[in-house]
Amino acid sequence: MRLLFYFAAILAGAALSFEGAMYAELGNSIGKIETSFYNFFIGSIIVGLMWLFWGKGKLSKVKSSPKWLLVGGILGGIYLAIIVMSVPFVGVGITMVSVIIGQLIMSMVIEHYGWLGSKEAKINKEKIFSVVSMTIALFLIF
């Protein structure tokens, strides 16, 4: 079962590269911020439909949730806008490898300290080697 989720994550990453390339091109046509808005607008409709049919949580509890947990929406918007702006300048490969390096570094820090309810996993030489390897890959792609 775990292997299935690894494969699904790889597919999600592949889809993200397609999305970055497509939205960079759309950004040239309609504008970069407008492209980000379009993405979230259409995504909201799709997720809203999924919520109506399959949602089991309680959206009303968002009011009582700690407000700092709601920052994710802001980060998602900033992330997408940066992708849409970066791809035309540096390309899909460099943008995506840079994103992965940022994700690796921050996930290591989050897990090292057990932040945000994550399982604590100390930084080790293998994790550091993975970041160094990805950074070398970034320079080789460049």
PDB file of C-alpha atoms in Angstrom:
ATOM      1  CA  MET A   1       0.000   0.000   0.000  1.00  0.00           C
ATOM      2  CA  ARG A   2       2.857   2.369   0.820  1.00  0.00           C
ATOM      3  CA  LEU A   3       4.321   1.844  -2.659  1.00  0.00           C
ATOM      4  CA  LEU A   4       1.010   2.981  -4.148  1.00  0.00           C
ATOM      5  CA  PHE A   5       1.281   6.295  -2.309  1.00  0.00           C
ATOM      6  CA  TYR A   6       4.879   6.750  -3.479  1.00  0.00           C
ATOM      7  CA  PHE A   7       3.707   6.235  -7.043  1.00  0.00           C
ATOM      8  CA  ALA A   8       0.780   8.627  -6.541  1.00  0.00           C
ATOM      9  CA  ALA A   9       3.175  11.288  -5.209  1.00  0.00           C
ATOM     10  CA  ILE A  10       5.411  10.833  -8.263  1.00  0.00           C
ATOM     11  CA  LEU A  11       2.381  11.293 -10.505  1.00  0.00           C
ATOM     12  CA  ALA A  12       1.409  14.410  -8.558  1.00  0.00           C
ATOM     13  CA  GLY A  13       4.904  15.791  -9.099  1.00  0.00           C
ATOM     14  CA  ALA A  14       4.683  15.054 -12.818  1.00  0.00           C
ATOM     15  CA  ALA A  15       1.305  16.787 -12.951  1.00  0.00           C
ATOM     16  CA  LEU A  16       2.800  19.781 -11.141  1.00  0.00           C
ATOM     17  CA  SER A  17       5.449  20.131 -13.859  1.00  0.00           C
ATOM     18  CA  PHE A  18       2.749  20.075 -16.548  1.00  0.00           C
ATOM     19  CA  GLU A  19       0.721  22.590 -14.562  1.00  0.00           C
ATOM     20  CA  GLY A  20       3.694  24.912 -14.147  1.00  0.00           C
ATOM     21  CA  ALA A  21       4.446  24.856 -17.867  1.00  0.00           C
ATOM     22  CA  MET A  22       0.805  25.325 -18.874  1.00  0.00           C
ATOM     23  CA  TYR A  23       0.182  28.144 -16.417  1.00  0.00           C
ATOM     24  CA  ALA A  24       3.381  29.921 -17.398  1.00  0.00           C
ATOM     25  CA  GLU A  25       2.106  29.935 -20.972  1.00  0.00           C
ATOM     26  CA  LEU A  26      -1.384  31.003 -19.884  1.00  0.00           C
ATOM     27  CA  GLY A  27       0.269  33.742 -17.829  1.00  0.00           C
ATOM     28  CA  ASN A  28       1.763  35.111 -21.037  1.00  0.00           C
ATOM     29  CA  SER A  29      -1.752  35.327 -22.494  1.00  0.00           C
ATOM     30  CA  ILE A  30      -3.933  36.565 -19.652  1.00  0.00           C
ATOM     31  CA  GLY A  31      -1.420  37.745 -17.036  1.00  0.00           C
ATOM     32  CA  LYS A  32       0.444  35.961 -14.278  1.00  0.00           C
ATOM     33  CA  ILE A  33      -1.724  37.019 -11.342  1.00  0.00           C
ATOM     34  CA  GLU A  34      -4.862  36.373 -13.410  1.00  0.00           C
ATOM     35  CA  THR A  35      -3.572  32.872 -14.131  1.00  0.00           C
ATOM     36  CA  SER A  36      -3.082  32.210 -10.436  1.00  0.00           C
ATOM     37  CA  PHE A  37      -6.607  33.486  -9.739  1.00  0.00           C
ATOM     38  CA  TYR A  38      -7.989  31.241 -12.499  1.00  0.00           C
ATOM     39  CA  ASN A  39      -6.215  28.234 -11.015  1.00  0.00           C
ATOM     40  CA  PHE A  40      -7.660  28.784  -7.563  1.00  0.00           C
ATOM     41  CA  PHE A  41     -11.110  29.654  -8.919  1.00  0.00           C
ATOM     42  CA  ILE A  42     -11.412  26.447 -10.967  1.00  0.00           C
ATOM     43  CA  GLY A  43      -9.733  24.437  -8.202  1.00  0.00           C
ATOM     44  CA  SER A  44     -12.217  25.811  -5.668  1.00  0.00           C
ATOM     45  CA  ILE A  45     -15.126  24.708  -7.835  1.00  0.00           C
ATOM     46  CA  ILE A  46     -13.708  21.193  -8.224  1.00  0.00           C
ATOM     47  CA  VAL A  47     -12.811  20.806  -4.543  1.00  0.00           C
ATOM     48  CA  GLY A  48     -16.193  22.283  -3.594  1.00  0.00           C
ATOM     49  CA  LEU A  49     -17.954  19.593  -5.631  1.00  0.00           C
ATOM     50  CA  MET A  50     -15.762  16.911  -4.089  1.00  0.00           C
ATOM     51  CA  TRP A  51     -16.608  18.303  -0.642  1.00  0.00           C
ATOM     52  CA  LEU A  52     -20.341  18.173  -1.387  1.00  0.00           C
ATOM     53  CA  PHE A  53     -20.227  14.543  -2.493  1.00  0.00           C
ATOM     54  CA  TRP A  54     -17.481  13.043  -0.349  1.00  0.00           C
ATOM     55  CA  GLY A  55     -16.715  15.486   2.462  1.00  0.00           C
ATOM     56  CA  LYS A  56     -17.033  14.063   5.951  1.00  0.00           C
ATOM     57  CA  GLY A  57     -15.490  16.826   8.047  1.00  0.00           C
ATOM     58  CA  LYS A  58     -17.036  19.908   9.567  1.00  0.00           C
ATOM     59  CA  LEU A  59     -16.126  23.052   7.665  1.00  0.00           C
ATOM     60  CA  SER A  60     -17.865  25.110  10.334  1.00  0.00           C
ATOM     61  CA  LYS A  61     -15.025  24.250  12.745  1.00  0.00           C
ATOM     62  CA  VAL A  62     -12.683  26.493  10.765  1.00  0.00           C
ATOM     63  CA  LYS A  63     -13.855  29.393  12.958  1.00  0.00           C
ATOM     64  CA  SER A  64     -12.635  27.661  16.102  1.00  0.00           C
ATOM     65  CA  SER A  65      -9.354  26.427  14.594  1.00  0.00           C
ATOM     66  CA  PRO A  66      -6.144  28.212  15.557  1.00  0.00           C
ATOM     67  CA  LYS A  67      -5.803  31.098  13.109  1.00  0.00           C
ATOM     68  CA  TRP A  68      -2.166  30.348  12.323  1.00  0.00           C
ATOM     69  CA  LEU A  69      -3.295  27.047  10.764  1.00  0.00           C
ATOM     70  CA  LEU A  70      -5.203  29.008   8.134  1.00  0.00           C
ATOM     71  CA  VAL A  71      -1.999  30.494   6.693  1.00  0.00           C
ATOM     72  CA  GLY A  72      -1.758  27.513   4.319  1.00  0.00           C
ATOM     73  CA  GLY A  73      -4.127  29.167   1.873  1.00  0.00           C
ATOM     74  CA  ILE A  74      -1.915  32.239   1.732  1.00  0.00           C
ATOM     75  CA  LEU A  75       1.185  30.101   1.219  1.00  0.00           C
ATOM     76  CA  GLY A  76      -0.534  28.166  -1.582  1.00  0.00           C
ATOM     77  CA  GLY A  77      -1.385  31.373  -3.408  1.00  0.00           C
ATOM     78  CA  ILE A  78       2.133  32.734  -3.065  1.00  0.00           C
ATOM     79  CA  TYR A  79       3.587  29.389  -4.165  1.00  0.00           C
ATOM     80  CA  LEU A  80       1.505  29.225  -7.330  1.00  0.00           C
ATOM     81  CA  ALA A  81       2.164  32.852  -8.248  1.00  0.00           C
ATOM     82  CA  ILE A  82       5.915  32.287  -7.891  1.00  0.00           C
ATOM     83  CA  ILE A  83       5.740  29.154 -10.078  1.00  0.00           C
ATOM     84  CA  VAL A  84       3.797  31.016 -12.784  1.00  0.00           C
ATOM     85  CA  MET A  85       6.346  33.860 -12.718  1.00  0.00           C
ATOM     86  CA  SER A  86       9.467  31.650 -12.506  1.00  0.00           C
ATOM     87  CA  VAL A  87       8.863  29.113 -15.282  1.00  0.00           C
ATOM     88  CA  PRO A  88       9.076  31.608 -18.180  1.00  0.00           C
ATOM     89  CA  PHE A  89      12.393  32.930 -16.856  1.00  0.00           C
ATOM     90  CA  VAL A  90      14.242  29.815 -15.713  1.00  0.00           C
ATOM     91  CA  GLY A  91      12.240  26.927 -17.210  1.00  0.00           C
ATOM     92  CA  VAL A  92      10.150  24.098 -15.813  1.00  0.00           C
ATOM     93  CA  GLY A  93      13.074  21.873 -14.782  1.00  0.00           C
ATOM     94  CA  ILE A  94      14.969  24.472 -12.776  1.00  0.00           C
ATOM     95  CA  THR A  95      11.778  25.749 -11.179  1.00  0.00           C
ATOM     96  CA  MET A  96      10.635  22.287 -10.115  1.00  0.00           C
ATOM     97  CA  VAL A  97      14.059  21.171  -8.851  1.00  0.00           C
ATOM     98  CA  SER A  98      14.296  24.418  -6.874  1.00  0.00           C
ATOM     99  CA  VAL A  99      10.841  23.757  -5.408  1.00  0.00           C
ATOM    100  CA  ILE A 100      11.901  20.243  -4.417  1.00  0.00           C
ATOM    101  CA  ILE A 101      15.082  21.530  -2.752  1.00  0.00           C
ATOM    102  CA  GLY A 102      13.017  24.022  -0.765  1.00  0.00           C
ATOM    103  CA  GLN A 103      10.579  21.266   0.207  1.00  0.00           C
ATOM    104  CA  LEU A 104      13.376  18.932   1.274  1.00  0.00           C
ATOM    105  CA  ILE A 105      15.063  21.551   3.436  1.00  0.00           C
ATOM    106  CA  MET A 106      11.889  22.737   5.129  1.00  0.00           C
ATOM    107  CA  SER A 107      10.505  19.217   5.629  1.00  0.00           C
ATOM    108  CA  MET A 108      13.775  18.224   7.297  1.00  0.00           C
ATOM    109  CA  VAL A 109      13.560  21.194   9.666  1.00  0.00           C
ATOM    110  CA  ILE A 110       9.870  20.578  10.421  1.00  0.00           C
ATOM    111  CA  GLU A 111      10.448  16.887  11.153  1.00  0.00           C
ATOM    112  CA  HIS A 112      13.674  17.510  13.061  1.00  0.00           C
ATOM    113  CA  TYR A 113      11.824  19.658  15.586  1.00  0.00           C
ATOM    114  CA  GLY A 114       8.472  17.856  15.326  1.00  0.00           C
ATOM    115  CA  TRP A 115       6.737  21.088  14.341  1.00  0.00           C
ATOM    116  CA  LEU A 116       3.093  21.230  13.242  1.00  0.00           C
ATOM    117  CA  GLY A 117       2.280  17.871  14.788  1.00  0.00           C
ATOM    118  CA  SER A 118       4.674  15.958  12.545  1.00  0.00           C
ATOM    119  CA  LYS A 119       6.504  12.866  13.716  1.00  0.00           C
ATOM    120  CA  GLU A 120       9.964  13.808  14.930  1.00  0.00           C
ATOM    121  CA  ALA A 121      12.755  12.582  12.653  1.00  0.00           C
ATOM    122  CA  LYS A 122      16.231  13.975  13.252  1.00  0.00           C
ATOM    123  CA  ILE A 123      18.329  15.370  10.421  1.00  0.00           C
ATOM    124  CA  ASN A 124      20.973  12.843   9.443  1.00  0.00           C
ATOM    125  CA  LYS A 125      23.763  12.582   6.885  1.00  0.00           C
ATOM    126  CA  GLU A 126      21.531  10.814   4.359  1.00  0.00           C
ATOM    127  CA  LYS A 127      19.041  13.685   4.400  1.00  0.00           C
ATOM    128  CA  ILE A 128      21.808  16.249   4.062  1.00  0.00           C
ATOM    129  CA  PHE A 129      23.273  14.220   1.182  1.00  0.00           C
ATOM    130  CA  SER A 130      19.876  14.268  -0.560  1.00  0.00           C
ATOM    131  CA  VAL A 131      19.755  18.072  -0.412  1.00  0.00           C
ATOM    132  CA  VAL A 132      23.348  18.329  -1.634  1.00  0.00           C
ATOM    133  CA  SER A 133      22.536  15.890  -4.469  1.00  0.00           C
ATOM    134  CA  MET A 134      19.478  17.866  -5.518  1.00  0.00           C
ATOM    135  CA  THR A 135      21.499  21.090  -5.419  1.00  0.00           C
ATOM    136  CA  ILE A 136      24.126  19.495  -7.672  1.00  0.00           C
ATOM    137  CA  ALA A 137      21.296  18.368  -9.981  1.00  0.00           C
ATOM    138  CA  LEU A 138      20.037  21.952 -10.072  1.00  0.00           C
ATOM    139  CA  PHE A 139      23.426  23.184 -11.261  1.00  0.00           C
ATOM    140  CA  LEU A 140      23.694  20.343 -13.799  1.00  0.00           C
ATOM    141  CA  ILE A 141      20.266  21.209 -15.213  1.00  0.00           C
ATOM    142  CA  PHE A 142      21.161  24.894 -15.286  1.00  0.00           C
TER     143      PHE A 142
END
